PDB file of C-alpha atoms and ligand atoms in Angstrom:
ATOM      1  CA  MET A   1      76.205 100.918 125.869  1.00  0.00           C
ATOM      2  CA  ARG A   2      76.922  99.300 122.498  1.00  0.00           C
ATOM      3  CA  LEU A   3      80.007 100.682 120.824  1.00  0.00           C
ATOM      4  CA  VAL A   4      82.542  99.812 118.148  1.00  0.00           C
ATOM      5  CA  PHE A   5      86.110 101.098 117.786  1.00  0.00           C
ATOM      6  CA  MET A   6      87.518 101.235 114.291  1.00  0.00           C
ATOM      7  CA  GLY A   7      90.903 102.420 113.118  1.00  0.00           C
ATOM      8  CA  PRO A   8      94.261 101.222 111.842  1.00  0.00           C
ATOM      9  CA  PRO A   9      96.431  98.855 113.861  1.00  0.00           C
ATOM     10  CA  GLY A  10      98.096 100.836 116.629  1.00  0.00           C
ATOM     11  CA  ALA A  11      95.543 103.665 116.572  1.00  0.00           C
ATOM     12  CA  GLY A  12      94.814 103.171 120.266  1.00  0.00           C
ATOM     13  CA  LYS A  13      91.594 101.135 119.983  1.00  0.00           C
ATOM     14  CA  GLY A  14      92.568  98.678 122.710  1.00  0.00           C
ATOM     15  CA  THR A  15      93.827 101.401 125.035  1.00  0.00           C
ATOM     16  CA  GLN A  16      90.659 103.470 124.734  1.00  0.00           C
ATOM     17  CA  ALA A  17      88.286 100.487 124.710  1.00  0.00           C
ATOM     18  CA  LYS A  18      89.789  99.239 127.988  1.00  0.00           C
ATOM     19  CA  ARG A  19      89.336 102.656 129.584  1.00  0.00           C
ATOM     20  CA  LEU A  20      85.661 102.801 128.563  1.00  0.00           C
ATOM     21  CA  ALA A  21      85.101  99.228 129.696  1.00  0.00           C
ATOM     22  CA  ALA A  22      86.573  99.996 133.140  1.00  0.00           C
ATOM     23  CA  ALA A  23      84.643 103.258 133.510  1.00  0.00           C
ATOM     24  CA  TYR A  24      81.229 101.941 132.457  1.00  0.00           C
ATOM     25  CA  GLY A  25      81.326  98.225 133.257  1.00  0.00           C
ATOM     26  CA  LEU A  26      81.368  97.151 129.622  1.00  0.00           C
ATOM     27  CA  ARG A  27      82.676  93.893 128.196  1.00  0.00           C
ATOM     28  CA  HIS A  28      85.760  94.756 126.138  1.00  0.00           C
ATOM     29  CA  ILE A  29      85.646  92.420 123.143  1.00  0.00           C
ATOM     30  CA  SER A  30      88.920  92.386 121.222  1.00  0.00           C
ATOM     31  CA  THR A  31      88.790  89.804 118.446  1.00  0.00           C
ATOM     32  CA  GLY A  32      92.605  90.004 118.230  1.00  0.00           C
ATOM     33  CA  ASP A  33      92.829  88.948 121.912  1.00  0.00           C
ATOM     34  CA  LEU A  34      90.219  86.214 121.395  1.00  0.00           C
ATOM     35  CA  ILE A  35      92.107  84.837 118.392  1.00  0.00           C
ATOM     36  CA  ARG A  36      95.451  84.914 120.248  1.00  0.00           C
ATOM     37  CA  ALA A  37      93.844  83.068 123.194  1.00  0.00           C
ATOM     38  CA  ALA A  38      92.419  80.414 120.829  1.00  0.00           C
ATOM     39  CA  ILE A  39      95.874  79.962 119.298  1.00  0.00           C
ATOM     40  CA  GLN A  40      97.513  79.751 122.737  1.00  0.00           C
ATOM     41  CA  ASN A  41      94.968  77.131 123.839  1.00  0.00           C
ATOM     42  CA  GLU A  42      95.464  75.221 120.578  1.00  0.00           C
ATOM     43  CA  THR A  43      91.734  74.996 119.889  1.00  0.00           C
ATOM     44  CA  PRO A  44      90.703  73.826 116.384  1.00  0.00           C
ATOM     45  CA  LEU A  45      89.655  77.408 115.595  1.00  0.00           C
ATOM     46  CA  GLY A  46      93.007  78.703 116.866  1.00  0.00           C
ATOM     47  CA  GLN A  47      94.872  76.268 114.652  1.00  0.00           C
ATOM     48  CA  LYS A  48      92.926  77.425 111.604  1.00  0.00           C
ATOM     49  CA  ALA A  49      93.442  81.123 112.445  1.00  0.00           C
ATOM     50  CA  LYS A  50      97.173  80.952 113.245  1.00  0.00           C
ATOM     51  CA  PRO A  51      98.691  81.198 109.734  1.00  0.00           C
ATOM     52  CA  TYR A  52      96.561  84.246 108.893  1.00  0.00           C
ATOM     53  CA  LEU A  53      97.464  86.095 112.076  1.00  0.00           C
ATOM     54  CA  GLU A  54     101.153  85.326 111.647  1.00  0.00           C
ATOM     55  CA  ALA A  55     101.090  86.614 108.070  1.00  0.00           C
ATOM     56  CA  GLY A  56      99.360  89.842 109.122  1.00  0.00           C
ATOM     57  CA  GLN A  57      96.299  88.860 107.040  1.00  0.00           C
ATOM     58  CA  LEU A  58      92.679  88.986 108.123  1.00  0.00           C
ATOM     59  CA  VAL A  59      91.393  85.761 109.662  1.00  0.00           C
ATOM     60  CA  PRO A  60      88.390  84.365 107.669  1.00  0.00           C
ATOM     61  CA  ASP A  61      85.078  86.005 108.589  1.00  0.00           C
ATOM     62  CA  GLU A  62      83.390  82.770 109.746  1.00  0.00           C
ATOM     63  CA  LEU A  63      86.083  82.067 112.351  1.00  0.00           C
ATOM     64  CA  VAL A  64      86.117  85.598 113.755  1.00  0.00           C
ATOM     65  CA  TRP A  65      82.333  85.738 113.832  1.00  0.00           C
ATOM     66  CA  GLU A  66      82.155  82.554 115.890  1.00  0.00           C
ATOM     67  CA  LEU A  67      84.354  84.175 118.568  1.00  0.00           C
ATOM     68  CA  ALA A  68      82.659  87.585 118.473  1.00  0.00           C
ATOM     69  CA  ARG A  69      79.140  86.141 118.638  1.00  0.00           C
ATOM     70  CA  ALA A  70      79.962  83.997 121.665  1.00  0.00           C
ATOM     71  CA  ALA A  71      81.501  86.991 123.482  1.00  0.00           C
ATOM     72  CA  LEU A  72      78.469  89.186 122.700  1.00  0.00           C
ATOM     73  CA  ALA A  73      76.109  86.515 124.019  1.00  0.00           C
ATOM     74  CA  GLU A  74      77.875  86.527 127.408  1.00  0.00           C
ATOM     75  CA  ARG A  75      76.479  89.991 128.189  1.00  0.00           C
ATOM     76  CA  HIS A  76      73.165  89.427 126.403  1.00  0.00           C
ATOM     77  CA  TYR A  77      74.184  91.553 123.420  1.00  0.00           C
ATOM     78  CA  ASP A  78      74.474  94.741 125.487  1.00  0.00           C
ATOM     79  CA  HIS A  79      77.155  96.553 127.545  1.00  0.00           C
ATOM     80  CA  PHE A  80      79.975  95.935 125.109  1.00  0.00           C
ATOM     81  CA  VAL A  81      82.758  97.759 123.343  1.00  0.00           C
ATOM     82  CA  LEU A  82      84.036  95.989 120.247  1.00  0.00           C
ATOM     83  CA  ASP A  83      87.707  96.509 119.401  1.00  0.00           C
ATOM     84  CA  GLY A  84      89.007  95.376 116.025  1.00  0.00           C
ATOM     85  CA  PHE A  85      85.659  93.944 114.974  1.00  0.00           C
ATOM     86  CA  PRO A  86      84.019  94.278 112.464  1.00  0.00           C
ATOM     87  CA  ARG A  87      86.875  94.548 109.984  1.00  0.00           C
ATOM     88  CA  THR A  88      84.916  93.598 106.846  1.00  0.00           C
ATOM     89  CA  VAL A  89      81.476  94.529 105.506  1.00  0.00           C
ATOM     90  CA  GLN A  90      80.440  90.874 105.857  1.00  0.00           C
ATOM     91  CA  GLN A  91      81.258  90.966 109.584  1.00  0.00           C
ATOM     92  CA  ALA A  92      79.380  94.270 109.954  1.00  0.00           C
ATOM     93  CA  GLU A  93      76.301  92.801 108.248  1.00  0.00           C
ATOM     94  CA  TRP A  94      76.287  89.730 110.479  1.00  0.00           C
ATOM     95  CA  LEU A  95      76.647  91.930 113.545  1.00  0.00           C
ATOM     96  CA  ASP A  96      73.814  94.246 112.458  1.00  0.00           C
ATOM     97  CA  GLU A  97      71.540  91.334 111.699  1.00  0.00           C
ATOM     98  CA  LEU A  98      72.130  89.742 115.096  1.00  0.00           C
ATOM     99  CA  LEU A  99      71.698  93.006 117.021  1.00  0.00           C
ATOM    100  CA  ARG A 100      68.548  93.773 115.053  1.00  0.00           C
ATOM    101  CA  GLN A 101      67.107  90.382 115.986  1.00  0.00           C
ATOM    102  CA  VAL A 102      67.670  91.037 119.688  1.00  0.00           C
ATOM    103  CA  GLY A 103      66.519  94.682 119.457  1.00  0.00           C
ATOM    104  CA  ARG A 104      69.819  96.183 120.628  1.00  0.00           C
ATOM    105  CA  PRO A 105      71.354  98.063 117.697  1.00  0.00           C
ATOM    106  CA  LEU A 106      74.796  99.684 117.787  1.00  0.00           C
ATOM    107  CA  GLN A 107      74.849 103.226 119.150  1.00  0.00           C
ATOM    108  CA  VAL A 108      78.140 104.632 117.834  1.00  0.00           C
ATOM    109  CA  VAL A 109      81.106 103.538 115.726  1.00  0.00           C
ATOM    110  CA  LEU A 110      84.174 105.521 116.821  1.00  0.00           C
ATOM    111  CA  ASN A 111      86.668 105.873 113.976  1.00  0.00           C
ATOM    112  CA  LEU A 112      90.107 106.680 115.413  1.00  0.00           C
ATOM    113  CA  ILE A 113      92.188 108.667 112.928  1.00  0.00           C
ATOM    114  CA  VAL A 114      95.969 108.466 113.266  1.00  0.00           C
ATOM    115  CA  PRO A 115      98.596 109.167 110.565  1.00  0.00           C
ATOM    116  CA  ASP A 116     100.912 106.345 109.452  1.00  0.00           C
ATOM    117  CA  GLU A 117     104.150 107.803 110.925  1.00  0.00           C
ATOM    118  CA  LEU A 118     102.579 107.842 114.378  1.00  0.00           C
ATOM    119  CA  ILE A 119     101.181 104.343 113.952  1.00  0.00           C
ATOM    120  CA  ILE A 120     104.638 102.988 113.283  1.00  0.00           C
ATOM    121  CA  LYS A 121     105.979 104.780 116.383  1.00  0.00           C
ATOM    122  CA  ARG A 122     103.195 103.348 118.501  1.00  0.00           C
ATOM    123  CA  LEU A 123     103.339  99.781 117.188  1.00  0.00           C
ATOM    124  CA  SER A 124     107.101  99.352 117.018  1.00  0.00           C
ATOM    125  CA  ARG A 125     107.392 100.357 120.688  1.00  0.00           C
ATOM    126  CA  ARG A 126     104.286  98.443 121.864  1.00  0.00           C
ATOM    127  CA  ARG A 127     104.965  95.617 124.306  1.00  0.00           C
ATOM    128  CA  VAL A 128     102.565  93.162 125.903  1.00  0.00           C
ATOM    129  CA  HIS A 129     102.572  91.092 129.079  1.00  0.00           C
ATOM    130  CA  LYS A 130     102.876  87.455 128.055  1.00  0.00           C
ATOM    131  CA  ILE A 131     100.373  86.215 130.651  1.00  0.00           C
ATOM    132  CA  THR A 132      97.959  89.074 131.417  1.00  0.00           C
ATOM    133  CA  GLY A 133      97.948  90.531 127.889  1.00  0.00           C
ATOM    134  CA  GLU A 134      98.367  94.001 129.443  1.00  0.00           C
ATOM    135  CA  ASN A 135      99.406  96.562 126.841  1.00  0.00           C
ATOM    136  CA  TYR A 136     102.425  98.865 127.285  1.00  0.00           C
ATOM    137  CA  HIS A 137     104.453 101.344 125.289  1.00  0.00           C
ATOM    138  CA  LEU A 138     108.169 101.682 125.970  1.00  0.00           C
ATOM    139  CA  ASP A 139     107.990 105.509 125.912  1.00  0.00           C
ATOM    140  CA  PHE A 140     104.380 106.495 126.636  1.00  0.00           C
ATOM    141  CA  ASN A 141     103.230 103.792 129.035  1.00  0.00           C
ATOM    142  CA  PRO A 142     106.248 101.757 130.185  1.00  0.00           C
ATOM    143  CA  PRO A 143     105.818  98.536 132.166  1.00  0.00           C
ATOM    144  CA  PRO A 144     106.098  99.246 135.920  1.00  0.00           C
ATOM    145  CA  PRO A 145     109.422  98.274 137.570  1.00  0.00           C
ATOM    146  CA  ASP A 146     107.850  95.457 139.638  1.00  0.00           C
ATOM    147  CA  VAL A 147     106.814  93.534 136.497  1.00  0.00           C
ATOM    148  CA  ASP A 148     109.217  90.720 135.548  1.00  0.00           C
ATOM    149  CA  PRO A 149     110.905  92.022 132.343  1.00  0.00           C
ATOM    150  CA  SER A 150     111.176  88.496 130.904  1.00  0.00           C
ATOM    151  CA  LEU A 151     107.353  88.438 130.662  1.00  0.00           C
ATOM    152  CA  ILE A 152     107.235  91.621 128.593  1.00  0.00           C
ATOM    153  CA  ILE A 153     107.350  90.681 124.927  1.00  0.00           C
ATOM    154  CA  GLN A 154     106.883  92.166 121.484  1.00  0.00           C
ATOM    155  CA  ARG A 155     104.043  90.697 119.429  1.00  0.00           C
ATOM    156  CA  PRO A 156     105.530  88.975 116.358  1.00  0.00           C
ATOM    157  CA  ASP A 157     103.132  90.975 114.175  1.00  0.00           C
ATOM    158  CA  ASP A 158     104.485  94.233 115.673  1.00  0.00           C
ATOM    159  CA  ARG A 159     107.845  93.767 113.906  1.00  0.00           C
ATOM    160  CA  PRO A 160     108.427  96.279 111.053  1.00  0.00           C
ATOM    161  CA  GLU A 161     107.677  93.905 108.140  1.00  0.00           C
ATOM    162  CA  ALA A 162     104.433  92.685 109.688  1.00  0.00           C
ATOM    163  CA  ILE A 163     103.383  96.241 110.612  1.00  0.00           C
ATOM    164  CA  ARG A 164     103.747  97.287 106.968  1.00  0.00           C
ATOM    165  CA  GLN A 165     101.722  94.265 105.877  1.00  0.00           C
ATOM    166  CA  ARG A 166      98.923  95.011 108.381  1.00  0.00           C
ATOM    167  CA  LEU A 167      98.771  98.647 107.317  1.00  0.00           C
ATOM    168  CA  GLU A 168      98.395  97.528 103.712  1.00  0.00           C
ATOM    169  CA  VAL A 169      95.592  95.145 104.665  1.00  0.00           C
ATOM    170  CA  TYR A 170      93.931  97.978 106.568  1.00  0.00           C
ATOM    171  CA  ARG A 171      94.165 100.352 103.608  1.00  0.00           C
ATOM    172  CA  ALA A 172      92.737  97.726 101.282  1.00  0.00           C
ATOM    173  CA  THR A 173      89.745  96.897 103.491  1.00  0.00           C
ATOM    174  CA  HIS A 174      88.694  99.825 105.660  1.00  0.00           C
ATOM    175  CA  GLU A 175      87.065 102.048 103.057  1.00  0.00           C
ATOM    176  CA  PRO A 176      83.992  99.922 102.284  1.00  0.00           C
ATOM    177  CA  LEU A 177      83.496  99.367 106.002  1.00  0.00           C
ATOM    178  CA  GLU A 178      83.717 103.087 106.735  1.00  0.00           C
ATOM    179  CA  GLN A 179      81.227 103.789 103.948  1.00  0.00           C
ATOM    180  CA  TYR A 180      78.897 101.142 105.343  1.00  0.00           C
ATOM    181  CA  TYR A 181      78.799 102.751 108.792  1.00  0.00           C
ATOM    182  CA  ARG A 182      78.722 106.293 107.419  1.00  0.00           C
ATOM    183  CA  ALA A 183      75.660 105.342 105.385  1.00  0.00           C
ATOM    184  CA  CYS A 184      73.993 104.035 108.575  1.00  0.00           C
ATOM    185  CA  GLY A 185      74.784 107.377 110.254  1.00  0.00           C
ATOM    186  CA  LEU A 186      76.749 105.642 113.003  1.00  0.00           C
ATOM    187  CA  LEU A 187      80.333 106.606 112.180  1.00  0.00           C
ATOM    188  CA  VAL A 188      82.000 109.437 114.117  1.00  0.00           C
ATOM    189  CA  ASP A 189      85.617 110.383 113.392  1.00  0.00           C
ATOM    190  CA  VAL A 190      87.822 110.949 116.430  1.00  0.00           C
ATOM    191  CA  ASP A 191      91.280 112.507 116.217  1.00  0.00           C
ATOM    192  CA  GLY A 192      93.590 109.880 117.742  1.00  0.00           C
ATOM    193  CA  VAL A 193      96.676 112.123 117.900  1.00  0.00           C
ATOM    194  CA  GLY A 194      97.656 113.357 121.354  1.00  0.00           C
ATOM    195  CA  SER A 195      98.058 111.844 124.784  1.00  0.00           C
ATOM    196  CA  MET A 196      95.887 108.935 125.924  1.00  0.00           C
ATOM    197  CA  ASP A 197      93.998 111.342 128.234  1.00  0.00           C
ATOM    198  CA  GLU A 198      93.390 113.835 125.434  1.00  0.00           C
ATOM    199  CA  VAL A 199      91.970 111.118 123.189  1.00  0.00           C
ATOM    200  CA  SER A 200      89.801 109.813 126.065  1.00  0.00           C
ATOM    201  CA  ALA A 201      88.385 113.304 126.591  1.00  0.00           C
ATOM    202  CA  ARG A 202      87.474 113.560 122.890  1.00  0.00           C
ATOM    203  CA  ILE A 203      85.717 110.208 123.057  1.00  0.00           C
ATOM    204  CA  GLN A 204      83.741 111.264 126.124  1.00  0.00           C
ATOM    205  CA  ALA A 205      82.667 114.417 124.290  1.00  0.00           C
ATOM    206  CA  VAL A 206      81.474 112.363 121.304  1.00  0.00           C
ATOM    207  CA  LEU A 207      79.524 109.959 123.514  1.00  0.00           C
ATOM    208  CA  LYS A 208      77.804 112.909 125.201  1.00  0.00           C
ATOM    209  CA  ALA A 209      77.072 114.628 121.893  1.00  0.00           C
ATOM    210  CA  GLN A 210      75.559 111.403 120.552  1.00  0.00           C
ATOM    211  CA  GLY A 211      73.392 110.989 123.650  1.00  0.00           C
ATOM    212  CA  VAL A 212      75.104 107.723 124.630  1.00  0.00           C
ATOM    213  CA  LEU A 213      76.387 109.275 127.865  1.00  0.00           C
ATOM    214  CA  THR A 214      74.012 111.486 129.754  1.00  0.00           C
ATOM    215  CA  ALA A 215      76.142 112.766 132.668  1.00  0.00           C
TER     216      ALA A 215
HETATM  217  P1  LIG B   1      95.745  95.574 115.999  1.00  0.00           P
HETATM  218  O1  LIG B   1      96.429  95.864 117.280  1.00  0.00           O
HETATM  219  O2  LIG B   1      96.604  95.553 114.810  1.00  0.00           O
HETATM  220  O3  LIG B   1      94.504  96.368 115.770  1.00  0.00           O
HETATM  221  P2  LIG B   1      94.435  93.056 116.641  1.00  0.00           P
HETATM  222  O4  LIG B   1      94.982  92.542 117.907  1.00  0.00           O
HETATM  223  O5  LIG B   1      93.092  93.696 116.624  1.00  0.00           O
HETATM  224  O6  LIG B   1      95.527  94.038 116.020  1.00  0.00           O
HETATM  225  O7  LIG B   1      94.450  91.924 115.526  1.00  0.00           O
HETATM  226  C1  LIG B   1      95.579  91.109 115.287  1.00  0.00           C
HETATM  227  C2  LIG B   1      95.297  90.166 114.134  1.00  0.00           C
HETATM  228  O8  LIG B   1      94.143  89.342 114.450  1.00  0.00           O
HETATM  229  C3  LIG B   1      94.937  90.836 112.819  1.00  0.00           C
HETATM  230  O9  LIG B   1      96.104  91.199 112.083  1.00  0.00           O
HETATM  231  C4  LIG B   1      94.143  89.713 112.135  1.00  0.00           C
HETATM  232  O10 LIG B   1      95.006  88.687 111.656  1.00  0.00           O
HETATM  233  C5  LIG B   1      93.353  89.111 113.292  1.00  0.00           C
HETATM  234  N1  LIG B   1      92.027  89.757 113.498  1.00  0.00           N
HETATM  235  C6  LIG B   1      91.608  90.431 114.603  1.00  0.00           C
HETATM  236  N2  LIG B   1      90.355  90.865 114.453  1.00  0.00           N
HETATM  237  C7  LIG B   1      89.946  90.440 113.234  1.00  0.00           C
HETATM  238  C8  LIG B   1      88.735  90.593 112.482  1.00  0.00           C
HETATM  239  N3  LIG B   1      87.680  91.253 112.971  1.00  0.00           N
HETATM  240  N4  LIG B   1      88.686  90.023 111.247  1.00  0.00           N
HETATM  241  C9  LIG B   1      89.718  89.334 110.740  1.00  0.00           C
HETATM  242  N5  LIG B   1      90.883  89.179 111.376  1.00  0.00           N
HETATM  243  C10 LIG B   1      91.017  89.716 112.616  1.00  0.00           C
HETATM  244  P1  LIG B   2      95.284  99.184 118.759  1.00  0.00           P
HETATM  245  O1  LIG B   2      94.435  98.402 119.712  1.00  0.00           O
HETATM  246  O2  LIG B   2      94.491 100.159 117.928  1.00  0.00           O
HETATM  247  O3  LIG B   2      96.172  98.330 117.915  1.00  0.00           O
HETATM  248  P2  LIG B   2      96.768 100.035 121.146  1.00  0.00           P
HETATM  249  O4  LIG B   2      95.736 100.574 122.065  1.00  0.00           O
HETATM  250  O5  LIG B   2      97.357  98.714 121.428  1.00  0.00           O
HETATM  251  O6  LIG B   2      96.247 100.115 119.622  1.00  0.00           O
HETATM  252  O7  LIG B   2      97.956 101.120 121.059  1.00  0.00           O
HETATM  253  C1  LIG B   2      99.154 100.873 120.324  1.00  0.00           C
HETATM  254  C2  LIG B   2     100.368 101.303 121.156  1.00  0.00           C
HETATM  255  O8  LIG B   2     100.371 102.720 121.308  1.00  0.00           O
HETATM  256  C3  LIG B   2     100.385 100.721 122.573  1.00  0.00           C
HETATM  257  O9  LIG B   2     101.731 100.478 122.923  1.00  0.00           O
HETATM  258  C4  LIG B   2      99.771 101.834 123.438  1.00  0.00           C
HETATM  259  O10 LIG B   2     100.309 101.809 124.756  1.00  0.00           O
HETATM  260  C5  LIG B   2     100.235 103.102 122.680  1.00  0.00           C
HETATM  261  N1  LIG B   2      99.241 104.173 122.702  1.00  0.00           N
HETATM  262  C6  LIG B   2      97.885 104.090 122.606  1.00  0.00           C
HETATM  263  N2  LIG B   2      97.299 105.312 122.628  1.00  0.00           N
HETATM  264  C7  LIG B   2      98.328 106.219 122.720  1.00  0.00           C
HETATM  265  C8  LIG B   2      98.380 107.657 122.793  1.00  0.00           C
HETATM  266  N3  LIG B   2      97.277 108.428 122.751  1.00  0.00           N
HETATM  267  N4  LIG B   2      99.606 108.211 122.894  1.00  0.00           N
HETATM  268  C9  LIG B   2     100.730 107.446 122.927  1.00  0.00           C
HETATM  269  N5  LIG B   2     100.743 106.102 122.866  1.00  0.00           N
HETATM  270  C10 LIG B   2      99.551 105.472 122.771  1.00  0.00           C
END
């Protein structure tokens, strides 16, 4: 399976990508996670990416591509679900070119649609585990009681000012990318409003309708 999740920050890309990865043995490739790990490990790439991430801006294409390409190679350019990548037409073109070369083109780009008010609710109450990176929501998916609360943190870019900034960046960049994938016939809109299970069921239905899932 070769899938991409697109959608605004907080749409539920990570949540749904993890579920698909667990169900079908896919590599979940989140460029946000890869960038945060590079920053944590103080790699040269992480040091270059840090100011962009902290400002809620997109990290330069070349840096993100280096991380995404290496992750794709680990599973021989198959069995992956991309989350938060591509975010620019340049990234999409590089990805297409690489997958064309290896004869494994993308099958579907799932475009999660969620209105802004709900995004703010989801992001402002999102919490992450400092070590495992596990994703929680204080109301909809609270951390279990046996998890040490001091390890549950809010991402700095999930504070209100940074959320607004990221939404603006999204609005300014997503349209050309959507058009790009619509023109390729790969883009399928998925309503991201509703419970996590409801959204999962919609995604399953799309994958069946597109012939990606046969069962
Ligand atoms: P979100 O939960 O908002 O979708 P991510 O964890 O995917 O956030 O991304 C966090 C930050 O990492 C982004 O605001 C951006 O700075 C950087 N980033 C992640 N993926 C990309 C990408 N494909 N291109 C450029 N920057 C990226
Ligand atoms: P993204 O990867 O698109 O930024 P996440 O998957 O991290 O989004 O989801 C953002 C927040 O909203 C997280 O705290 C997550 O637990 C929560 N969340 C995700 N999907 C839903 C849903 N369908 N209903 C309620 N909360 C959700």
